[in-house]
Amino acid sequence: MSQMTEDDIYRTSTQYRLWSFTRESLASLRSTTNASAADGVRAAIRSQRTGHAGSGTAREGSNQKPSDPSKEVDCLTVEEEQKLVGFYCVKAIQFADFCEFPTNVKATAVQYLKRFYLSNSPMTYHPKEMMAAALFLSTKTENHYTSLRSFASKLPKTTPESVVAPEFLLTQGLRFTFDVRHPHRGLEGGVMELLALAHGKGQADPESKRSSEQIQEEMVDIQPAKESSKKSRSADDVVRRIQAAHGKAKEVGKSSALLTDAYFLYTPSQIWLSSLFLADEPLTRFYIDTKIPKPSTLKTKLITTLQACAKLLGSSASANPGEAEIKALTKIDKKLFKCRNPEKVDLVGINKAQKRDSEGTGDNGLDEKVIKKRKMEREKSEKEAEDIFGPTLAKEPK
Amino acid sequence: MAISPVVTYDATSNIKVTATKAKSLAVRTNSISNAPNAPPSKPEKGRELAERLNDETKQKYVKDKKLGEGTYAIVYLGHLRADHSSLLAIKKIKVNTEYRDGLSMDAIREVKHLQELSHPNIIALHAVFSSKNQNLNLVLEYLPLGDLEMLIKDSEGIRYGTAEVKAWMGMLGRAVWFCHENFVLHRDIKPNNLLIAADGEVKLADFGLARSFSDPYRPMTYQVITRWYRPPELLFGARFYSGAVDVWSMGTVFAELILRFPFVAGNTDVHQLELICNAIGTPTEENWPGVSKLEGFLKYDKAATIPVRGKDFYLSKFGTAGPVGVDLLMSMLALDPRKRCTARQVLEHKWWSSDPRPTAKEYLPKKGGGAERMGEDLKRRGGEIEDGRGEKVARKLNFDVGKS
Ligand SMILES: Nc1ncnc2c1ncn2[C@@H]1O[C@H](COP(=O)(O)OP(=O)(O)O)[C@@H](O)[C@H]1O
Ligand SMILES: [Mg+2]
């Protein structure tokens, strides 16, 4: 006999099957990705140089001494990659807010970015470009479709072409799984249950002998969230307390829950319970007691998990990077400019070429014009990459 | 994982399953630590992990001959490279040159939902891969025995009775229940989207219009579900609706299985509503509180109002289902979506445990093969075009912001 619980449903989800990790497996995946991208960058730069030397004029060749490029190219570390991706996750949230997209669109876009960069490095694909693609894809997958043209017009320096060019890469990096399970719905359900309990209408675990009135009274006596906070005196106070905790937990759900590795490490239920835990621990413990009244290893485990998750959620980088952070990021981006994979800079060009191949026109022989045009596009996007923290992003779209 | 909330009489899975909607705290005791998803093999220079994974997947399958063509895809027969006897359907999404907004909504919806839904009565998606030129390929289970529409229409070649209808409806009911349990609305249930596996199992397919109904406060489009199977609330332009829309479609499929022709087959949306009024009753504030506030509500002449049909009417039309079956049919076709039964209630209905028992799937009538059948099929296809059956009402969606 089996029961289909939320937990069972979650276990069949791709989020569980493909996108759940231990801290160790997550770290190892990221360092593998980083190492392999760095190899790619070095190889590409090497071949570009030898390419130049081989075909180029003597002057060009003599300018560059053949040397070991791996010594010259200073690649990003995993930490630097993480910082950069994290920054663009924040940007994605800000743009989504600017466009007034619903929470799900924004939350899904951020997870798309985080998932994509588990198997891809910013050295290969710049997060600035992936961000727009992720946001646009999530408007489609979360049923909030806006036409590409109007979407692109809302983002600075963005063309419809540049939004969809990386979409294919993105979907491949997402392993063609588009569903993201968020903690929001669970939180709403939990808060509704808590409110029902506070109104004397709720039910505890069936084995518990407490009446709803008893529970209602007990709730008034729950320890205050902080030592400094006032004690509740009435059921109305309890309701206000629940609402306050709800508000705080919701904020966590919109910021640190998205920006940390919470989705990779914990289930949606664990995340919303931990957000509530962070907002009001005694209240959350009370809630858990109504569900699992008796001490058990299961309960101990749950509390331990929630504490760890709450710690992660509480530690998160702010959704609004300060000046020092921006400075550090600018430094990383400068470094990135020198270690970007030159073969993957021009996503629009690559995308066009692939599409062209599919139409069966040119085999591999791109004609001169196309090559020239692509070269120009590439140079243009290299220039743009430089002022990445300049006017494009420093100015808030308000 | 449960495949039905109630006792099933399916020959293969005679398990008692009670799926309580226990709001259990999803406690994953040890799940994270034995999480699947080990990072795949050694890195290979210069090629991204995702690209390699995709190629590995692609290498596993071989495409054979073309099986058919749909609105947005071409379907091929295929097999595993390692096992030539394994049969698969490979659905290659057409690159729509008209559509410049990247991956189309049809494809996204189908992939998104089929990736998540794993159930014996829902077509299985084994893998997704892209070919070099950015085409998406869906590797689906091969369902060689056509669809329910073929069986319904072949009234000379195929005979069936209540026990068979019960078996098919049971499989459909479990599929829809499972979708709803996973917060997915199918929004295009019709006989043509109910494909049949080699062993007779019915599989709900075509999730190109499906969506999740996670947020009850966000409007949705009412331009969904092929007209004959579309419930009155959508015809009235409701933007907030529930799983009840799929239950209505199930009801019309149930009726069609018995009648062997579509129950309410309108030529236009207005005509469709007219036929519903005639067949079931005129929606009024009395039988459906709030209906007059729907955007597209059509006020009917008081004199022309047809009272909601009683059980006698249904018994005269659908008597073969028996009084209990008729009772189920009526509750699926309630005008007011709030009074319509849910997919779970459908499965909990007495009809399933009353006589006759549903036919075991291996004894269900099957689409015949061979040359004679081919002729039939061709005739059917011809007729399809003439009577406008191929019309794709719901395919083109209104993509206004927030209304899909
Ligand atoms: N899983 C499958 N197994 C066998 N044949 C299939 C399968 N899926 C689709 N087909 C065949 O390909 C045709 C087109 O499929 P599809 O694109 O799903 O159709 P539609 O757009 O008409 O809903 C179908 O009519 C059917 O003949
Ligand atoms: Mg179809």
CSV table of C-alpha atoms in Angstrom, one decimal, chain B:
chain,number,residue,atom,x,y,z
B,1,MET,CA,3.7,6.2,-6.3
B,2,ALA,CA,0.0,5.8,-6.4
B,3,ILE,CA,-1.6,5.4,-9.8
B,4,SER,CA,-5.1,5.8,-8.5
B,5,PRO,CA,-6.7,7.0,-5.3
B,6,VAL,CA,-9.0,4.0,-5.1
B,7,VAL,CA,-9.1,0.3,-5.6
B,8,THR,CA,-8.4,-0.4,-9.2
B,9,TYR,CA,-9.6,-3.4,-11.0
B,10,ASP,CA,-6.9,-3.2,-13.5
B,11,ALA,CA,-5.7,-6.7,-14.2
B,12,THR,CA,-2.1,-5.8,-13.8
B,13,SER,CA,-2.2,-3.5,-10.8
B,14,ASN,CA,-4.8,-4.9,-8.4
B,15,ILE,CA,-3.4,-3.0,-5.5
B,16,LYS,CA,-5.4,-1.1,-3.0
B,17,VAL,CA,-4.1,2.4,-3.1
B,18,THR,CA,-5.3,5.1,-0.9
B,19,ALA,CA,-3.8,8.4,-1.8
B,20,THR,CA,-4.6,10.6,1.1
B,21,LYS,CA,-4.0,14.2,0.4
B,22,ALA,CA,-2.1,14.2,3.7
B,23,LYS,CA,-0.5,17.6,4.0
B,24,SER,CA,2.5,15.7,5.2
B,25,LEU,CA,5.5,17.7,5.8
B,26,ALA,CA,7.7,16.5,3.0
B,27,VAL,CA,10.4,15.2,5.1
B,28,ARG,CA,13.1,13.7,3.1
B,29,THR,CA,14.9,11.6,5.6
B,30,ASN,CA,17.9,10.6,3.7
B,31,SER,CA,17.0,11.6,0.3
B,32,ILE,CA,19.5,14.4,-0.3
B,33,SER,CA,22.4,12.3,0.6
B,34,ASN,CA,21.5,9.6,-1.8
B,35,ALA,CA,20.3,12.0,-4.4
B,36,PRO,CA,20.6,10.7,-7.9
B,37,ASN,CA,22.4,12.7,-10.5
B,38,ALA,CA,26.0,11.9,-10.2
B,39,PRO,CA,27.9,14.2,-12.5
B,40,PRO,CA,28.5,12.3,-15.7
B,41,SER,CA,31.8,10.9,-17.0
B,42,LYS,CA,35.1,12.6,-17.3
B,43,PRO,CA,35.4,16.1,-18.8
B,44,GLU,CA,36.4,16.2,-22.4
B,45,LYS,CA,38.3,19.1,-23.7
B,46,GLY,CA,36.6,22.0,-25.3
B,47,ARG,CA,33.1,20.6,-25.2
B,48,GLU,CA,30.5,21.5,-22.6
B,49,LEU,CA,29.1,19.0,-20.3
B,50,ALA,CA,25.5,19.7,-21.4
B,51,GLU,CA,26.5,19.3,-25.0
B,52,ARG,CA,28.1,16.0,-24.3
B,53,LEU,CA,25.1,14.7,-22.3
B,54,ASN,CA,22.9,15.7,-25.2
B,55,ASP,CA,25.1,13.8,-27.7
B,56,GLU,CA,25.1,10.8,-25.4
B,57,THR,CA,21.3,10.8,-25.4
B,58,LYS,CA,21.1,11.3,-29.1
B,59,GLN,CA,23.5,8.4,-29.8
B,60,LYS,CA,21.2,6.1,-28.0
B,61,TYR,CA,18.3,6.3,-30.5
B,62,VAL,CA,17.9,5.6,-34.2
B,63,LYS,CA,15.1,7.2,-36.3
B,64,ASP,CA,13.3,5.0,-38.7
B,65,LYS,CA,10.3,5.7,-40.9
B,66,LYS,CA,7.9,8.5,-40.5
B,67,LEU,CA,4.7,7.6,-38.6
B,68,GLY,CA,2.6,10.7,-38.9
B,69,GLU,CA,2.6,14.4,-38.8
B,70,GLY,CA,0.8,16.7,-36.4
B,71,THR,CA,0.3,20.4,-36.1
B,72,TYR,CA,3.8,21.2,-34.8
B,73,ALA,CA,5.7,18.0,-35.0
B,74,ILE,CA,6.6,15.1,-37.2
B,75,VAL,CA,6.5,11.7,-35.6
B,76,TYR,CA,9.0,8.9,-36.5
B,77,LEU,CA,9.2,5.3,-35.5
B,78,GLY,CA,12.5,4.7,-33.8
B,79,HIS,CA,14.5,2.2,-31.8
B,80,LEU,CA,17.3,2.0,-29.3
B,81,ARG,CA,20.7,1.7,-31.1
B,82,ALA,CA,21.6,-1.1,-28.7
B,83,ASP,CA,18.3,-3.0,-29.1
B,84,HIS,CA,16.7,-3.2,-32.5
B,85,SER,CA,13.6,-4.8,-31.1
B,86,SER,CA,12.8,-1.9,-28.9
B,87,LEU,CA,10.2,0.4,-30.5
B,88,LEU,CA,9.9,4.1,-29.8
B,89,ALA,CA,8.2,7.1,-31.2
B,90,ILE,CA,10.5,10.1,-31.9
B,91,LYS,CA,8.6,13.4,-32.1
B,92,LYS,CA,10.6,16.0,-33.9
B,93,ILE,CA,9.3,19.5,-33.2
B,94,LYS,CA,9.1,21.5,-36.4
B,95,VAL,CA,11.1,24.6,-36.4
B,96,ASN,CA,8.5,27.2,-37.1
B,97,THR,CA,10.0,29.9,-39.3
B,98,GLU,CA,7.0,32.1,-38.7
B,99,TYR,CA,7.5,32.1,-35.0
B,100,ARG,CA,10.6,34.1,-34.2
B,101,ASP,CA,10.2,34.1,-30.4
B,102,GLY,CA,12.4,31.0,-29.9
B,103,LEU,CA,11.0,27.7,-28.6
B,104,SER,CA,7.3,27.6,-29.2
B,105,MET,CA,4.8,27.4,-26.4
B,106,ASP,CA,3.4,24.1,-27.6
B,107,ALA,CA,6.8,22.4,-27.4
B,108,ILE,CA,7.6,24.0,-24.1
B,109,ARG,CA,4.3,22.9,-22.5
B,110,GLU,CA,4.6,19.3,-23.8
B,111,VAL,CA,8.2,18.9,-22.7
B,112,LYS,CA,7.7,20.7,-19.3
B,113,HIS,CA,4.7,18.5,-18.2
B,114,LEU,CA,5.7,15.2,-19.7
B,115,GLN,CA,9.1,15.4,-18.0
B,116,GLU,CA,7.2,15.5,-14.6
B,117,LEU,CA,4.3,13.2,-15.1
B,118,SER,CA,5.0,9.5,-14.9
B,119,HIS,CA,1.9,7.3,-14.9
B,120,PRO,CA,0.7,4.2,-16.7
B,121,ASN,CA,-2.1,6.1,-18.4
B,122,ILE,CA,0.0,9.1,-19.5
B,123,ILE,CA,2.3,8.8,-22.5
B,124,ALA,CA,5.9,8.3,-21.3
B,125,LEU,CA,8.6,10.6,-22.3
B,126,HIS,CA,11.8,8.7,-22.2
B,127,ALA,CA,14.3,11.4,-23.2
B,128,VAL,CA,14.7,14.7,-25.0
B,129,PHE,CA,17.6,15.6,-27.2
B,130,SER,CA,18.4,18.2,-29.8
B,131,SER,CA,19.9,17.6,-33.2
B,132,LYS,CA,22.7,19.7,-34.4
B,133,ASN,CA,20.5,22.2,-36.1
B,134,GLN,CA,18.6,23.0,-32.9
B,135,ASN,CA,15.6,20.7,-33.5
B,136,LEU,CA,14.0,19.3,-30.4
B,137,ASN,CA,13.3,15.6,-30.4
B,138,LEU,CA,11.0,13.9,-27.9
B,139,VAL,CA,11.6,10.2,-27.4
B,140,LEU,CA,8.1,8.8,-26.5
B,141,GLU,CA,6.8,5.4,-25.9
B,142,TYR,CA,5.5,3.9,-29.1
B,143,LEU,CA,1.7,3.6,-29.1
B,144,PRO,CA,0.9,1.6,-32.2
B,145,LEU,CA,-2.8,1.0,-31.9
B,146,GLY,CA,-4.2,4.3,-32.9
B,147,ASP,CA,-6.5,6.3,-30.7
B,148,LEU,CA,-9.9,6.1,-29.2
B,149,GLU,CA,-11.4,8.2,-32.0
B,150,MET,CA,-10.5,5.5,-34.5
B,151,LEU,CA,-12.3,2.9,-32.4
B,152,ILE,CA,-15.4,5.0,-31.8
B,153,LYS,CA,-15.7,5.8,-35.5
B,154,ASP,CA,-15.2,2.3,-36.8
B,155,SER,CA,-18.7,1.3,-35.8
B,156,GLU,CA,-18.8,-1.5,-38.4
B,157,GLY,CA,-15.5,-3.1,-37.7
B,158,ILE,CA,-15.4,-2.7,-33.9
B,159,ARG,CA,-18.1,-3.7,-31.4
B,160,TYR,CA,-17.9,-2.9,-27.7
B,161,GLY,CA,-20.2,-2.5,-24.7
B,162,THR,CA,-20.3,-1.1,-21.3
B,163,ALA,CA,-17.5,-3.2,-19.9
B,164,GLU,CA,-15.1,-1.8,-22.5
B,165,VAL,CA,-16.3,1.7,-22.0
B,166,LYS,CA,-15.7,1.3,-18.3
B,167,ALA,CA,-12.2,0.1,-18.9
B,168,TRP,CA,-11.3,3.0,-21.2
B,169,MET,CA,-13.0,5.6,-19.0
B,170,GLY,CA,-11.2,4.2,-16.0
B,171,MET,CA,-7.8,4.6,-17.6
B,172,LEU,CA,-8.8,8.1,-18.7
B,173,GLY,CA,-10.0,8.9,-15.3
B,174,ARG,CA,-6.8,7.8,-13.6
B,175,ALA,CA,-4.7,9.9,-16.1
B,176,VAL,CA,-6.7,13.0,-15.4
B,177,TRP,CA,-6.7,12.5,-11.7
B,178,PHE,CA,-2.9,12.2,-11.8
B,179,CYS,CA,-2.5,15.4,-13.8
B,180,HIS,CA,-4.7,17.2,-11.3
B,181,GLU,CA,-3.0,15.8,-8.3
B,182,ASN,CA,0.2,17.2,-9.8
B,183,PHE,CA,-1.5,20.6,-10.4
B,184,VAL,CA,-1.6,20.2,-14.2
B,185,LEU,CA,-4.6,21.0,-16.4
B,186,HIS,CA,-4.5,19.1,-19.7
B,187,ARG,CA,-6.9,21.4,-21.6
B,188,ASP,CA,-7.2,19.3,-24.7
B,189,ILE,CA,-8.9,16.0,-23.7
B,190,LYS,CA,-10.6,14.3,-26.6
B,191,PRO,CA,-10.7,10.8,-28.1
B,192,ASN,CA,-8.1,11.7,-30.7
B,193,ASN,CA,-5.6,12.5,-27.9
B,194,LEU,CA,-6.1,9.2,-26.2
B,195,LEU,CA,-3.6,6.9,-27.8
B,196,ILE,CA,-3.6,3.1,-27.4
B,197,ALA,CA,-0.6,1.0,-26.5
B,198,ALA,CA,0.1,-2.5,-27.9
B,199,ASP,CA,-1.3,-4.0,-24.7
B,200,GLY,CA,-4.5,-2.0,-25.0
B,201,GLU,CA,-3.6,0.5,-22.3
B,202,VAL,CA,-5.0,4.0,-23.0
B,203,LYS,CA,-2.5,6.8,-22.7
B,204,LEU,CA,-3.3,10.5,-22.5
B,205,ALA,CA,-1.1,12.4,-24.9
B,206,ASP,CA,-0.6,15.8,-26.4
B,207,PHE,CA,0.2,18.2,-23.6
B,208,GLY,CA,0.7,21.1,-26.0
B,209,LEU,CA,-2.0,23.1,-24.2
B,210,ALA,CA,-1.4,21.9,-20.7
B,211,ARG,CA,-0.5,24.3,-17.9
B,212,SER,CA,0.0,24.2,-14.2
B,213,PHE,CA,-2.6,25.8,-12.1
B,214,SER,CA,-0.4,26.9,-9.3
B,215,ASP,CA,-1.6,30.5,-8.8
B,216,PRO,CA,-5.4,30.8,-8.4
B,217,TYR,CA,-5.3,34.6,-8.8
B,218,ARG,CA,-3.8,34.7,-12.2
B,219,PRO,CA,-6.1,34.8,-15.2
B,220,MET,CA,-5.8,32.1,-17.9
B,221,THR,CA,-7.0,32.0,-21.5
B,222,TYR,CA,-10.4,30.5,-22.2
B,223,GLN,CA,-9.3,29.6,-25.8
B,224,VAL,CA,-8.5,26.1,-24.9
B,225,ILE,CA,-9.9,22.6,-25.5
B,226,THR,CA,-11.3,21.6,-28.8
B,227,ARG,CA,-14.8,23.0,-29.1
B,228,TRP,CA,-16.9,19.8,-28.9
B,229,TYR,CA,-15.2,19.0,-25.6
B,230,ARG,CA,-15.1,22.5,-24.2
B,231,PRO,CA,-17.1,23.2,-21.1
B,232,PRO,CA,-19.6,26.0,-20.9
B,233,GLU,CA,-17.5,28.2,-18.5
B,234,LEU,CA,-14.8,28.4,-21.2
B,235,LEU,CA,-17.4,29.1,-23.9
B,236,PHE,CA,-18.6,32.0,-21.7
B,237,GLY,CA,-15.0,33.3,-21.5
B,238,ALA,CA,-14.1,32.4,-17.9
B,239,ARG,CA,-10.5,33.3,-17.1
B,240,PHE,CA,-10.4,31.6,-13.7
B,241,TYR,CA,-11.1,27.9,-13.9
B,242,SER,CA,-10.1,24.6,-12.5
B,243,GLY,CA,-9.7,20.9,-13.1
B,244,ALA,CA,-13.4,20.9,-13.7
B,245,VAL,CA,-12.7,21.9,-17.4
B,246,ASP,CA,-11.0,18.5,-17.9
B,247,VAL,CA,-13.8,16.7,-16.1
B,248,TRP,CA,-16.3,18.1,-18.6
B,249,SER,CA,-14.2,16.9,-21.5
B,250,MET,CA,-14.1,13.5,-19.9
B,251,GLY,CA,-17.9,13.6,-19.6
B,252,THR,CA,-18.2,14.3,-23.3
B,253,VAL,CA,-15.8,11.6,-24.2
B,254,PHE,CA,-17.8,9.2,-22.0
B,255,ALA,CA,-21.0,10.2,-23.8
B,256,GLU,CA,-19.3,9.8,-27.2
B,257,LEU,CA,-18.0,6.3,-26.3
B,258,ILE,CA,-21.6,5.3,-25.7
B,259,LEU,CA,-23.2,7.1,-28.6
B,260,ARG,CA,-20.3,6.4,-31.0
B,261,PHE,CA,-20.6,10.0,-32.3
B,262,PRO,CA,-19.8,13.3,-30.7
B,263,PHE,CA,-22.3,14.3,-28.1
B,264,VAL,CA,-22.4,18.0,-28.7
B,265,ALA,CA,-20.7,19.0,-31.9
B,266,GLY,CA,-21.1,22.7,-32.6
B,267,ASN,CA,-19.9,24.5,-35.7
B,268,THR,CA,-19.2,27.7,-33.9
B,269,ASP,CA,-18.8,28.7,-30.3
B,270,VAL,CA,-22.3,30.1,-30.2
B,271,HIS,CA,-23.7,27.0,-31.9
B,272,GLN,CA,-21.8,24.9,-29.3
B,273,LEU,CA,-23.5,26.7,-26.5
B,274,GLU,CA,-26.8,26.3,-28.2
B,275,LEU,CA,-26.3,22.5,-28.4
B,276,ILE,CA,-25.2,22.4,-24.8
B,277,CYS,CA,-28.4,24.2,-23.8
B,278,ASN,CA,-30.5,21.7,-25.8
B,279,ALA,CA,-28.7,18.6,-24.6
B,280,ILE,CA,-28.0,19.5,-21.0
B,281,GLY,CA,-30.0,22.6,-20.1
B,282,THR,CA,-29.7,26.4,-20.2
B,283,PRO,CA,-27.3,27.9,-17.8
B,284,THR,CA,-29.1,30.3,-15.5
B,285,GLU,CA,-28.3,32.1,-12.2
B,286,GLU,CA,-30.5,29.4,-10.6
B,287,ASN,CA,-28.6,26.4,-11.7
B,288,TRP,CA,-25.3,28.2,-11.8
B,289,PRO,CA,-24.9,31.1,-9.4
B,290,GLY,CA,-22.6,33.8,-10.9
B,291,VAL,CA,-22.8,32.6,-14.4
B,292,SER,CA,-24.3,35.8,-15.7
B,293,LYS,CA,-21.2,37.7,-14.5
B,294,LEU,CA,-18.9,35.9,-16.9
B,295,GLU,CA,-17.6,38.1,-19.7
B,296,GLY,CA,-19.0,36.1,-22.6
B,297,PHE,CA,-22.3,35.1,-20.9
B,298,LEU,CA,-25.2,35.0,-23.4
B,299,LYS,CA,-28.5,35.9,-22.0
B,300,TYR,CA,-31.2,33.5,-23.1
B,301,ASP,CA,-34.8,34.3,-23.6
B,302,LYS,CA,-36.7,33.2,-20.5
B,303,ALA,CA,-39.3,31.4,-22.7
B,304,ALA,CA,-36.6,29.5,-24.5
B,305,THR,CA,-34.9,28.4,-21.4
B,306,ILE,CA,-34.5,24.6,-21.3
B,307,PRO,CA,-34.5,23.2,-17.8
B,308,VAL,CA,-31.6,21.0,-16.8
B,309,ARG,CA,-32.2,17.5,-18.1
B,310,GLY,CA,-33.2,15.0,-15.5
B,311,LYS,CA,-32.0,11.4,-15.1
B,312,ASP,CA,-34.8,10.1,-17.4
B,313,PHE,CA,-33.4,12.0,-20.3
B,314,TYR,CA,-30.0,10.6,-19.7
B,315,LEU,CA,-31.3,7.1,-19.2
B,316,SER,CA,-33.1,7.2,-22.5
B,317,LYS,CA,-29.9,8.3,-24.3
B,318,PHE,CA,-27.2,6.5,-22.4
B,319,GLY,CA,-29.2,3.7,-20.9
B,320,THR,CA,-26.5,1.1,-21.7
B,321,ALA,CA,-24.3,2.7,-19.0
B,322,GLY,CA,-27.0,1.7,-16.5
B,323,PRO,CA,-28.5,4.0,-13.8
B,324,VAL,CA,-25.2,4.2,-11.9
B,325,GLY,CA,-23.2,5.0,-15.0
B,326,VAL,CA,-25.7,7.6,-16.0
B,327,ASP,CA,-25.4,9.1,-12.5
B,328,LEU,CA,-21.6,9.5,-13.0
B,329,LEU,CA,-22.1,10.9,-16.5
B,330,MET,CA,-24.5,13.5,-15.2
B,331,SER,CA,-22.1,14.6,-12.4
B,332,MET,CA,-19.3,15.1,-15.0
B,333,LEU,CA,-21.6,17.2,-17.1
B,334,ALA,CA,-22.9,19.5,-14.4
B,335,LEU,CA,-23.2,23.0,-15.9
B,336,ASP,CA,-21.8,24.8,-12.9
B,337,PRO,CA,-18.1,23.8,-12.6
B,338,ARG,CA,-18.4,24.0,-8.8
B,339,LYS,CA,-21.1,21.3,-8.9
B,340,ARG,CA,-19.2,19.1,-11.3
B,341,CYS,CA,-17.4,16.2,-9.7
B,342,THR,CA,-13.7,16.3,-9.4
B,343,ALA,CA,-11.4,13.7,-11.0
B,344,ARG,CA,-10.9,12.1,-7.7
B,345,GLN,CA,-14.7,11.8,-7.2
B,346,VAL,CA,-15.0,10.3,-10.6
B,347,LEU,CA,-12.6,7.5,-9.5
B,348,GLU,CA,-14.4,7.1,-6.2
B,349,HIS,CA,-17.8,6.6,-7.9
B,350,LYS,CA,-19.8,3.5,-7.4
B,351,TRP,CA,-20.0,2.7,-11.1
B,352,TRP,CA,-16.5,1.2,-11.1
B,353,SER,CA,-17.4,-1.4,-8.6
B,354,SER,CA,-20.9,-2.2,-10.0
B,355,ASP,CA,-21.5,-4.7,-12.7
B,356,PRO,CA,-20.2,-5.2,-15.3
B,357,ARG,CA,-16.6,-5.2,-14.3
B,358,PRO,CA,-14.3,-3.3,-16.7
B,359,THR,CA,-12.8,-5.5,-19.4
B,360,ALA,CA,-9.2,-6.4,-18.8
B,361,LYS,CA,-7.0,-4.4,-21.2
B,362,GLU,CA,-5.7,-7.4,-23.1
B,363,TYR,CA,-9.3,-8.3,-24.2
B,364,LEU,CA,-10.2,-4.8,-25.3
B,365,PRO,CA,-11.1,-4.4,-29.0
B,366,LYS,CA,-8.2,-3.2,-31.0
B,367,LYS,CA,-7.8,-1.4,-34.2
B,368,GLY,CA,-7.4,-4.0,-36.9
B,369,GLY,CA,-4.3,-4.1,-39.1
B,370,GLY,CA,-4.0,-5.1,-42.7
B,371,ALA,CA,-5.1,-3.8,-46.0
B,372,GLU,CA,-8.8,-3.6,-45.4
B,373,ARG,CA,-8.3,-1.4,-42.4
B,374,MET,CA,-6.1,0.8,-44.4
B,375,GLY,CA,-9.0,1.6,-46.6
B,376,GLU,CA,-11.1,2.4,-43.6
B,377,ASP,CA,-8.5,4.7,-42.3
B,378,LEU,CA,-8.2,6.6,-45.5
B,379,LYS,CA,-12.0,7.0,-45.7
B,380,ARG,CA,-12.0,8.3,-42.2
B,381,ARG,CA,-9.2,10.8,-42.9
B,382,GLY,CA,-11.1,12.1,-45.9
B,383,GLY,CA,-14.3,12.5,-43.9
B,384,GLU,CA,-12.3,14.3,-41.3
B,385,ILE,CA,-11.4,17.1,-43.6
B,386,GLU,CA,-15.0,17.4,-44.9
B,387,ASP,CA,-16.7,17.7,-41.6
B,388,GLY,CA,-14.2,20.1,-40.3
B,389,ARG,CA,-13.0,17.8,-37.7
B,390,GLY,CA,-9.4,18.6,-38.2
B,391,GLU,CA,-10.0,22.2,-37.2
B,392,LYS,CA,-7.6,23.3,-34.6
B,393,VAL,CA,-9.6,25.6,-32.5
B,394,ALA,CA,-7.4,25.8,-29.6
B,395,ARG,CA,-3.9,25.7,-31.1
B,396,LYS,CA,-3.5,29.3,-31.7
B,397,LEU,CA,-3.5,31.0,-28.3
B,398,ASN,CA,-4.0,34.5,-27.4
B,399,PHE,CA,-0.7,35.4,-26.1
B,400,ASP,CA,-1.7,38.5,-24.2
B,401,VAL,CA,0.4,39.0,-21.1
B,402,GLY,CA,-0.8,36.9,-18.3
B,403,LYS,CA,-3.5,35.2,-20.2
B,404,SER,CA,-2.1,32.0,-21.4
